[in-house]
Amino acid sequence: MAADTANGGLDQLEKHYDTFITEQDFAEIAGAGLSWIRLPIPYWAIEKYPDEPFLEKVSWKYVLKAFKWARKYGLRINLDLHTIPGSQNGYNHSGKGGAGGQVNFLYGPMGLANAQRALDYIRIITEFISQPEYAPVVPMFGIINEVLAATVGVEQTTSFYLQVHDMMREITGRGQGKGPFISIHDSFRGLAAWKDLLPGHDRIALDVHPYLIFVNVDRSSLAEQIQKPCRSWAADMNNSWTDFGVSMAGEFSLAINDCGQWINGVGAGTRWEGTFGTGDGTRGDCTEWNEWQSWTQQRKDDFRAFALRNFDALGHWFFWTWKIGESSVTGKVETPMWSYKLGLEQGWIPADPSEA
């Protein structure tokens, strides 16, 4: 994008920030019976180093708009630091992917230096959102998204969480109303693995991202998968509330396969079609899952039932994502199982989530 100077280079991102999510979306989110927003932000909202190819500081003013609109419509924000210097997981949504997608946080040649940068950014954000005018609107702070503990190391990850916890509580003080909840992702280890995390901690919440599609391919019908969230997640979530405390799904979707435009990355294929990863030896067709305009009422009813089972099994959740933009090629949403707004409009997501 930076090289696309004819169309504005990185300034194209600001046009996206300015037009994609607006005050109208916040009004619609509140009208849909939802009460919280998980707002992902990059570390370069604060600063970047000269050799990093990001649009520095621009997104922060849109974060402030989000705070303003959330206050206006009675919504609360779980602020999510989605990228970390060096990358905490090597995935494209950490700011680094593809051939250069190695982890370099608490691991690798600059791992400790990047962790220190991350601590600095977490401190800056904590100081800002703990101010009296923002604290009621931002009662939760996700300090780092999806650390790949299998690479970074569980001990190293836990040590970092301890440093962050103590630093934040030094800023905010301890006890109810003194700074945000600290949200920590399960690092793909499962909620139960963290039940003994930091005994005596002050207001830490556990976050899990229960997707069905990124490992195995399940070719059973949608109707046969409706109960899968209850079988897969309900007990773990309930046990975590008992064993640890506040536990939630920071991300999930209605996807029962990896069909949809670029779900696995731009230019990547899908497991369902046998064009990504090892697959299961079958070459399926994504057309029926992407062409939502052709879905029967029965399919919409099955997705609606599936959504309600997810809501019920997870209890406290954030859907990924509120809105998917229309394709610049086809002019329509090409990832329907990931758009809450489209599901509301078309009837496969309930108008009142409390029906669950």
mmCIF file of N, CA and C in Angstrom, residues 15 20 22 27 59 74 118 149 154 198 235 239 243 249 254 288 294 302 310 326-327 332:
data_model
loop_
_atom_site.group_PDB
_atom_site.id
_atom_site.type_symbol
_atom_site.label_atom_id
_atom_site.label_comp_id
_atom_site.label_asym_id
_atom_site.label_seq_id
_atom_site.Cartn_x
_atom_site.Cartn_y
_atom_site.Cartn_z
ATOM 1 N N LYS A 15 -8.494 7.039 5.036
ATOM 2 C CA LYS A 15 -9.815 7.070 4.402
ATOM 3 C C LYS A 15 -10.665 5.915 4.908
ATOM 4 N N PHE A 20 -15.248 3.595 7.317
ATOM 5 C CA PHE A 20 -15.734 2.223 7.467
ATOM 6 C C PHE A 20 -16.608 2.056 8.710
ATOM 7 N N THR A 22 -18.493 4.205 11.612
ATOM 8 C CA THR A 22 -18.932 5.565 11.902
ATOM 9 C C THR A 22 -19.838 5.565 13.126
ATOM 10 N N ALA A 27 -24.495 3.364 16.993
ATOM 11 C CA ALA A 27 -25.932 3.428 17.271
ATOM 12 C C ALA A 27 -26.593 2.085 16.957
ATOM 13 N N SER A 59 -4.318 6.488 13.684
ATOM 14 C CA SER A 59 -5.511 5.771 14.158
ATOM 15 C C SER A 59 -5.978 6.237 15.531
ATOM 16 N N GLY A 74 -24.117 4.486 25.364
ATOM 17 C CA GLY A 74 -24.180 3.596 26.519
ATOM 18 C C GLY A 74 -23.422 2.299 26.348
ATOM 19 N N ALA A 118 6.768 -2.958 24.280
ATOM 20 C CA ALA A 118 5.376 -3.280 24.553
ATOM 21 C C ALA A 118 4.961 -2.786 25.938
ATOM 22 N N ALA A 149 2.307 -18.867 22.938
ATOM 23 C CA ALA A 149 3.105 -19.341 24.070
ATOM 24 C C ALA A 149 3.931 -20.568 23.716
ATOM 25 N N VAL A 154 5.789 -20.542 28.056
ATOM 26 C CA VAL A 154 4.766 -20.262 29.058
ATOM 27 C C VAL A 154 5.354 -19.462 30.215
ATOM 28 N N LEU A 198 -1.131 -16.076 38.596
ATOM 29 C CA LEU A 198 -0.898 -14.941 39.482
ATOM 30 C C LEU A 198 -1.871 -14.896 40.660
ATOM 31 N N ALA A 235 -18.773 -26.257 29.096
ATOM 32 C CA ALA A 235 -18.210 -26.750 30.361
ATOM 33 C C ALA A 235 -16.906 -26.023 30.701
ATOM 34 N N ASN A 239 -16.425 -23.822 34.020
ATOM 35 C CA ASN A 239 -15.373 -24.211 34.968
ATOM 36 C C ASN A 239 -14.389 -23.072 35.202
ATOM 37 N N ASP A 243 -13.117 -21.689 38.645
ATOM 38 C CA ASP A 243 -11.730 -21.920 39.040
ATOM 39 C C ASP A 243 -10.881 -20.655 39.014
ATOM 40 N N ALA A 249 -15.231 -15.021 25.806
ATOM 41 C CA ALA A 249 -14.768 -15.237 24.439
ATOM 42 C C ALA A 249 -14.519 -13.874 23.810
ATOM 43 N N LEU A 254 -19.551 -17.291 13.293
ATOM 44 C CA LEU A 254 -20.477 -18.371 12.942
ATOM 45 C C LEU A 254 -19.897 -19.293 11.877
ATOM 46 N N GLU A 288 -21.636 -22.321 -2.036
ATOM 47 C CA GLU A 288 -22.881 -22.344 -1.251
ATOM 48 C C GLU A 288 -22.741 -21.606 0.080
ATOM 49 N N SER A 294 -28.407 -16.643 -1.759
ATOM 50 C CA SER A 294 -29.124 -17.851 -2.178
ATOM 51 C C SER A 294 -29.478 -18.773 -1.016
ATOM 52 N N ASP A 302 -31.066 -22.408 10.670
ATOM 53 C CA ASP A 302 -30.012 -23.220 11.293
ATOM 54 C C ASP A 302 -28.870 -22.343 11.800
ATOM 55 N N ASN A 310 -24.021 -20.631 20.461
ATOM 56 C CA ASN A 310 -22.751 -19.963 20.768
ATOM 57 C C ASN A 310 -22.930 -18.969 21.900
ATOM 58 N N GLU A 326 -17.959 -4.636 1.672
ATOM 59 C CA GLU A 326 -18.277 -5.258 0.402
ATOM 60 C C GLU A 326 -17.007 -5.391 -0.441
ATOM 61 N N SER A 327 -16.905 -6.469 -1.191
ATOM 62 C CA SER A 327 -15.774 -6.679 -2.085
ATOM 63 C C SER A 327 -15.732 -5.585 -3.140
ATOM 64 N N LYS A 332 -20.302 -7.116 -2.986
ATOM 65 C CA LYS A 332 -21.084 -7.720 -1.909
ATOM 66 C C LYS A 332 -20.160 -8.317 -0.855
#
